PDB file of C-alpha atoms in Angstrom:
ATOM      1  CA  ALA A   1      60.836  55.022  52.966  1.00 78.00           C
ATOM      2  CA  PHE A   2      59.951  53.962  56.532  1.00 82.00           C
ATOM      3  CA  LEU A   3      57.079  51.783  55.298  1.00 79.00           C
ATOM      4  CA  ILE A   4      59.202  50.080  52.647  1.00 80.00           C
ATOM      5  CA  SER A   5      61.955  49.467  55.202  1.00 85.00           C
ATOM      6  CA  HIS A   6      59.478  48.050  57.719  1.00 87.00           C
ATOM      7  CA  ILE A   7      57.795  45.815  55.144  1.00 86.00           C
ATOM      8  CA  ALA A   8      61.190  44.618  53.873  1.00 85.00           C
ATOM      9  CA  GLY A   9      61.939  43.364  57.407  1.00 90.00           C
ATOM     10  CA  ILE A  10      58.636  41.502  57.545  1.00 91.00           C
ATOM     11  CA  ILE A  11      59.241  39.973  54.103  1.00 89.00           C
ATOM     12  CA  ALA A  12      62.772  38.928  55.109  1.00 90.00           C
ATOM     13  CA  GLU A  13      61.463  37.218  58.254  1.00 94.00           C
ATOM     14  CA  SER A  14      58.737  35.449  56.285  1.00 93.00           C
ATOM     15  CA  THR A  15      61.263  34.321  53.682  1.00 93.00           C
ATOM     16  CA  GLU A  16      63.586  32.942  56.380  1.00 95.00           C
ATOM     17  CA  ASN A  17      60.672  30.937  57.824  1.00 96.00           C
ATOM     18  CA  ASN A  18      59.709  29.686  54.351  1.00 96.00           C
ATOM     19  CA  ILE A  19      63.267  28.556  53.611  1.00 96.00           C
ATOM     20  CA  TRP A  20      63.027  26.042  56.440  1.00 96.00           C
ATOM     21  CA  SER A  21      59.327  25.215  56.819  1.00 95.00           C
ATOM     22  CA  GLY A  22      57.254  26.947  54.154  1.00 95.00           C
ATOM     23  CA  ALA A  23      54.497  24.981  52.430  1.00 95.00           C
ATOM     24  CA  GLU A  24      53.904  25.577  48.727  1.00 94.00           C
ATOM     25  CA  ALA A  25      50.246  24.592  49.258  1.00 94.00           C
ATOM     26  CA  THR A  26      49.815  27.702  51.462  1.00 94.00           C
ATOM     27  CA  ASP A  27      49.259  31.008  49.656  1.00 91.00           C
ATOM     28  CA  GLY A  28      52.288  33.297  49.849  1.00 88.00           C
ATOM     29  CA  GLN A  29      54.752  30.514  50.741  1.00 93.00           C
ATOM     30  CA  PHE A  30      57.208  28.298  48.910  1.00 94.00           C
ATOM     31  CA  GLU A  31      58.269  24.756  49.795  1.00 96.00           C
ATOM     32  CA  GLY A  32      60.894  24.721  52.534  1.00 96.00           C
ATOM     33  CA  PHE A  33      63.635  22.292  53.409  1.00 96.00           C
ATOM     34  CA  MET A  34      61.970  20.883  56.566  1.00 95.00           C
ATOM     35  CA  THR A  35      58.247  21.174  55.836  1.00 93.00           C
ATOM     36  CA  ALA A  36      56.441  18.192  57.343  1.00 90.00           C
ATOM     37  CA  ALA A  37      55.630  15.485  54.755  1.00 90.00           C
ATOM     38  CA  THR A  38      56.518  17.614  51.697  1.00 92.00           C
ATOM     39  CA  GLY A  39      59.782  19.456  52.411  1.00 91.00           C
ATOM     40  CA  HIS A  40      62.922  18.809  50.398  1.00 93.00           C
ATOM     41  CA  PHE A  41      64.686  17.075  53.301  1.00 93.00           C
ATOM     42  CA  VAL A  42      61.629  14.854  53.785  1.00 91.00           C
ATOM     43  CA  THR A  43      61.227  13.835  50.135  1.00 92.00           C
ATOM     44  CA  ASP A  44      64.936  13.680  49.234  1.00 90.00           C
ATOM     45  CA  ALA A  45      67.286  11.032  50.549  1.00 84.00           C
ATOM     46  CA  VAL A  46      69.062  13.035  53.258  1.00 93.00           C
ATOM     47  CA  THR A  47      71.121  11.249  55.908  1.00 93.00           C
ATOM     48  CA  ASN A  48      69.152  11.016  59.138  1.00 93.00           C
ATOM     49  CA  ALA A  49      70.994  11.363  62.447  1.00 94.00           C
ATOM     50  CA  PRO A  50      69.861   9.672  65.667  1.00 95.00           C
ATOM     51  CA  ALA A  51      66.771  11.330  67.115  1.00 96.00           C
ATOM     52  CA  ILE A  52      67.091  14.069  69.710  1.00 96.00           C
ATOM     53  CA  THR A  53      67.172  12.754  73.286  1.00 95.00           C
ATOM     54  CA  GLY A  54      63.649  12.988  74.665  1.00 94.00           C
ATOM     55  CA  GLY A  55      62.346  14.450  71.386  1.00 94.00           C
ATOM     56  CA  ALA A  56      63.464  18.003  72.163  1.00 96.00           C
ATOM     57  CA  TYR A  57      66.791  19.721  72.712  1.00 97.00           C
ATOM     58  CA  ALA A  58      67.629  20.358  76.349  1.00 96.00           C
ATOM     59  CA  THR A  59      70.634  22.092  77.909  1.00 95.00           C
ATOM     60  CA  ALA A  60      71.605  18.917  79.766  1.00 96.00           C
ATOM     61  CA  THR A  61      71.649  16.753  76.619  1.00 97.00           C
ATOM     62  CA  ILE A  62      72.380  19.061  73.695  1.00 97.00           C
ATOM     63  CA  ILE A  63      76.128  18.335  73.612  1.00 97.00           C
ATOM     64  CA  ALA A  64      75.476  14.577  73.323  1.00 97.00           C
ATOM     65  CA  ASP A  65      72.760  15.196  70.710  1.00 98.00           C
ATOM     66  CA  LEU A  66      75.043  17.369  68.575  1.00 98.00           C
ATOM     67  CA  GLN A  67      77.820  14.785  68.890  1.00 97.00           C
ATOM     68  CA  ALA A  68      75.389  12.141  67.587  1.00 97.00           C
ATOM     69  CA  LEU A  69      74.499  14.493  64.714  1.00 97.00           C
ATOM     70  CA  LEU A  70      78.169  14.938  63.765  1.00 96.00           C
ATOM     71  CA  ALA A  71      78.852  11.206  64.082  1.00 96.00           C
ATOM     72  CA  ALA A  72      76.161  10.550  61.451  1.00 97.00           C
ATOM     73  CA  VAL A  73      77.772  12.903  58.899  1.00 96.00           C
ATOM     74  CA  PRO A  74      79.371  10.921  56.056  1.00 93.00           C
ATOM     75  CA  THR A  75      83.193  10.939  56.285  1.00 92.00           C
ATOM     76  CA  ALA A  76      83.607  12.473  52.826  1.00 91.00           C
ATOM     77  CA  VAL A  77      81.404  15.403  53.881  1.00 93.00           C
ATOM     78  CA  TYR A  78      82.995  15.823  57.330  1.00 91.00           C
ATOM     79  CA  SER A  79      86.438  16.072  55.738  1.00 87.00           C
ATOM     80  CA  LYS A  80      85.300  19.408  54.270  1.00 76.00           C
ATOM     81  CA  ALA A  81      84.910  20.953  57.737  1.00 70.00           C
ATOM     82  CA  SER A  82      87.581  23.546  57.067  1.00 73.00           C
ATOM     83  CA  GLU A  83      85.922  24.617  53.820  1.00 79.00           C
ATOM     84  CA  ASP A  84      82.201  25.318  53.875  1.00 91.00           C
ATOM     85  CA  LEU A  85      80.718  22.750  56.261  1.00 95.00           C
ATOM     86  CA  TYR A  86      78.237  24.212  58.735  1.00 96.00           C
ATOM     87  CA  MET A  87      75.973  23.009  61.506  1.00 97.00           C
ATOM     88  CA  TYR A  88      72.704  24.866  61.026  1.00 98.00           C
ATOM     89  CA  MET A  89      70.467  25.264  64.065  1.00 97.00           C
ATOM     90  CA  GLY A  90      67.609  27.417  65.260  1.00 96.00           C
ATOM     91  CA  VAL A  91      67.769  30.013  67.999  1.00 96.00           C
ATOM     92  CA  LYS A  92      66.422  27.660  70.695  1.00 96.00           C
ATOM     93  CA  ALA A  93      69.108  25.033  70.049  1.00 96.00           C
ATOM     94  CA  TYR A  94      71.842  27.672  69.906  1.00 96.00           C
ATOM     95  CA  ARG A  95      70.761  29.185  73.236  1.00 95.00           C
ATOM     96  CA  MET A  96      70.887  25.743  74.834  1.00 95.00           C
ATOM     97  CA  TYR A  97      74.297  25.049  73.300  1.00 95.00           C
ATOM     98  CA  ILE A  98      75.703  28.331  74.678  1.00 92.00           C
ATOM     99  CA  ALA A  99      74.168  27.582  78.091  1.00 92.00           C
ATOM    100  CA  ALA A 100      75.695  24.082  78.083  1.00 94.00           C
ATOM    101  CA  ILE A 101      79.205  25.251  77.182  1.00 91.00           C
ATOM    102  CA  SER A 102      78.925  28.157  79.637  1.00 87.00           C
ATOM    103  CA  ALA A 103      77.998  25.732  82.420  1.00 88.00           C
ATOM    104  CA  ALA A 104      80.994  23.601  81.453  1.00 87.00           C
ATOM    105  CA  GLY A 105      83.224  26.679  81.750  1.00 82.00           C
ATOM    106  CA  TYR A 106      84.177  26.964  78.075  1.00 79.00           C
ATOM    107  CA  VAL A 107      82.706  30.387  77.401  1.00 72.00           C
ATOM    108  CA  ASN A 108      81.398  33.225  79.487  1.00 67.00           C
ATOM    109  CA  ALA A 109      78.005  33.813  77.912  1.00 53.00           C
ATOM    110  CA  TYR A 110      77.849  37.305  79.423  1.00 59.00           C
ATOM    111  CA  SER A 111      81.008  38.577  77.748  1.00 64.00           C
ATOM    112  CA  MET A 112      80.513  37.180  74.246  1.00 66.00           C
ATOM    113  CA  ASN A 113      80.981  39.895  71.649  1.00 67.00           C
ATOM    114  CA  ASN A 114      80.897  40.302  67.870  1.00 71.00           C
ATOM    115  CA  SER A 115      84.254  38.597  67.458  1.00 72.00           C
ATOM    116  CA  TYR A 116      82.955  35.286  68.885  1.00 77.00           C
ATOM    117  CA  GLU A 117      82.714  32.650  66.160  1.00 84.00           C
ATOM    118  CA  PRO A 118      80.606  29.647  67.188  1.00 89.00           C
ATOM    119  CA  TYR A 119      81.991  26.184  66.418  1.00 91.00           C
ATOM    120  CA  PHE A 120      81.059  22.707  67.527  1.00 94.00           C
ATOM    121  CA  GLU A 121      83.905  20.212  67.433  1.00 93.00           C
ATOM    122  CA  GLY A 122      85.540  21.991  64.498  1.00 90.00           C
ATOM    123  CA  VAL A 123      82.366  22.671  62.505  1.00 94.00           C
ATOM    124  CA  LYS A 124      81.100  26.250  62.160  1.00 94.00           C
ATOM    125  CA  ILE A 125      77.641  26.944  63.569  1.00 96.00           C
ATOM    126  CA  ALA A 126      75.117  28.992  61.589  1.00 96.00           C
ATOM    127  CA  VAL A 127      72.161  30.231  63.625  1.00 96.00           C
ATOM    128  CA  CYS A 128      68.984  30.298  61.515  1.00 97.00           C
ATOM    129  CA  PRO A 129      66.107  32.209  63.151  1.00 95.00           C
ATOM    130  CA  GLY A 130      63.529  30.665  60.809  1.00 94.00           C
ATOM    131  CA  MET A 131      64.509  27.054  61.475  1.00 96.00           C
ATOM    132  CA  PRO A 132      61.933  25.103  63.487  1.00 95.00           C
ATOM    133  CA  ASP A 133      62.828  24.259  67.078  1.00 94.00           C
ATOM    134  CA  ASP A 134      64.390  20.877  67.763  1.00 96.00           C
ATOM    135  CA  ASN A 135      65.975  20.478  64.330  1.00 96.00           C
ATOM    136  CA  ALA A 136      69.586  20.794  63.234  1.00 97.00           C
ATOM    137  CA  ILE A 137      71.461  19.875  60.094  1.00 97.00           C
ATOM    138  CA  VAL A 138      75.053  19.560  58.999  1.00 97.00           C
ATOM    139  CA  ALA A 139      75.598  20.508  55.373  1.00 96.00           C
ATOM    140  CA  GLN A 140      77.985  22.278  53.094  1.00 95.00           C
ATOM    141  CA  GLN A 141      76.939  25.850  52.473  1.00 94.00           C
ATOM    142  CA  SER A 142      77.576  25.237  48.773  1.00 94.00           C
ATOM    143  CA  ASN A 143      74.997  22.397  48.802  1.00 94.00           C
ATOM    144  CA  LEU A 144      72.019  24.527  49.884  1.00 96.00           C
ATOM    145  CA  PHE A 145      70.483  26.861  47.326  1.00 96.00           C
ATOM    146  CA  PHE A 146      68.041  29.760  47.521  1.00 94.00           C
ATOM    147  CA  GLY A 147      66.769  31.293  44.305  1.00 92.00           C
ATOM    148  CA  CYS A 148      64.520  34.252  43.605  1.00 87.00           C
ATOM    149  CA  ASP A 149      63.360  36.372  40.706  1.00 82.00           C
ATOM    150  CA  LEU A 150      64.307  39.790  42.039  1.00 69.00           C
ATOM    151  CA  MET A 151      65.466  40.935  38.608  1.00 71.00           C
ATOM    152  CA  SER A 152      62.373  39.941  36.600  1.00 70.00           C
ATOM    153  CA  ASP A 153      59.488  42.073  35.367  1.00 67.00           C
ATOM    154  CA  GLU A 154      57.144  40.213  37.745  1.00 65.00           C
ATOM    155  CA  THR A 155      58.865  41.553  40.875  1.00 74.00           C
ATOM    156  CA  GLU A 156      57.495  44.690  42.472  1.00 79.00           C
ATOM    157  CA  VAL A 157      57.062  46.537  45.735  1.00 79.00           C
ATOM    158  CA  ARG A 158      54.557  49.398  45.718  1.00 83.00           C
ATOM    159  CA  VAL A 159      52.902  51.710  48.214  1.00 84.00           C
ATOM    160  CA  LEU A 160      49.287  52.516  47.363  1.00 87.00           C
ATOM    161  CA  ASP A 161      47.789  55.663  48.902  1.00 88.00           C
ATOM    162  CA  MET A 162      44.095  54.782  49.139  1.00 91.00           C
ATOM    163  CA  SER A 163      42.953  58.370  49.841  1.00 91.00           C
ATOM    164  CA  THR A 164      42.750  59.173  46.124  1.00 88.00           C
ATOM    165  CA  LEU A 165      40.739  56.019  45.406  1.00 87.00           C
ATOM    166  CA  ASP A 166      38.245  55.721  48.270  1.00 90.00           C
ATOM    167  CA  GLY A 167      38.883  58.757  50.481  1.00 89.00           C
ATOM    168  CA  SER A 168      40.249  56.630  53.342  1.00 91.00           C
ATOM    169  CA  ASP A 169      43.392  57.332  55.323  1.00 90.00           C
ATOM    170  CA  GLU A 170      44.807  53.902  54.500  1.00 91.00           C
ATOM    171  CA  ILE A 171      47.984  52.896  52.755  1.00 87.00           C
ATOM    172  CA  ARG A 172      48.378  49.460  51.212  1.00 87.00           C
ATOM    173  CA  ILE A 173      51.595  47.704  50.344  1.00 85.00           C
ATOM    174  CA  VAL A 174      51.988  45.372  47.349  1.00 85.00           C
ATOM    175  CA  ALA A 175      55.004  43.061  47.222  1.00 83.00           C
ATOM    176  CA  LYS A 176      55.353  40.418  44.521  1.00 84.00           C
ATOM    177  CA  TYR A 177      58.242  38.026  43.979  1.00 83.00           C
ATOM    178  CA  SER A 178      58.890  34.323  43.779  1.00 87.00           C
ATOM    179  CA  ALA A 179      61.515  32.215  45.509  1.00 91.00           C
ATOM    180  CA  GLY A 180      62.467  28.648  46.257  1.00 93.00           C
ATOM    181  CA  VAL A 181      65.071  26.377  47.842  1.00 96.00           C
ATOM    182  CA  GLN A 182      66.852  23.234  46.713  1.00 94.00           C
ATOM    183  CA  SER A 183      69.797  21.085  47.692  1.00 94.00           C
ATOM    184  CA  GLY A 184      72.432  19.761  45.318  1.00 92.00           C
ATOM    185  CA  TYR A 185      73.314  16.377  46.879  1.00 93.00           C
ATOM    186  CA  ALA A 186      70.733  15.327  49.437  1.00 94.00           C
ATOM    187  CA  ALA A 187      72.783  12.400  50.805  1.00 93.00           C
ATOM    188  CA  ASP A 188      75.493  14.897  51.875  1.00 95.00           C
ATOM    189  CA  ILE A 189      73.043  16.583  54.265  1.00 96.00           C
ATOM    190  CA  THR A 190      72.603  15.149  57.758  1.00 97.00           C
ATOM    191  CA  TRP A 191      69.402  16.039  59.626  1.00 97.00           C
ATOM    192  CA  GLN A 192      68.579  15.590  63.285  1.00 96.00           C
ATOM    193  CA  LYS A 193      65.011  16.017  64.486  1.00 94.00           C
TER     194      LYS A 193
END
């Protein structure tokens, strides 16, 4: 049970990374949203926001960068802010955002608790650990899709005790499944990089 639990965590982390920057050409990965040259956001007609100041998010400029990202969101999409509109960002960008608003006196970063809900100018923030640094998007949650075959006959997770096969003290794990991502309306997604 411990091994399966541990492996499930590793698979979940790998899947999160693949969602954003996986490359179908690499064994064990599926095509992600932001994969360089081949990702769905690259090949589909997403709305591009102004580039990040200096090419990378920084605490001193992240507020202005995120404002530029929101300003590029189509009006029809932004009007859904109270429904399921989110600003998706990686951990690095979120840390800088919290540092910037803490420095401005809007939140005490040392007393944030589980009831804190992050927003930026009325849009909910979703922190995505697998998202590459220096990228953020604004999209409706209902416009981003993740699919997998967890209910098919091809899906399996097994623990193989190798001692009965080759006398070794090794255990091998087999995990098979397939997954993929897609967006519904690419033009309703705004990407800053």
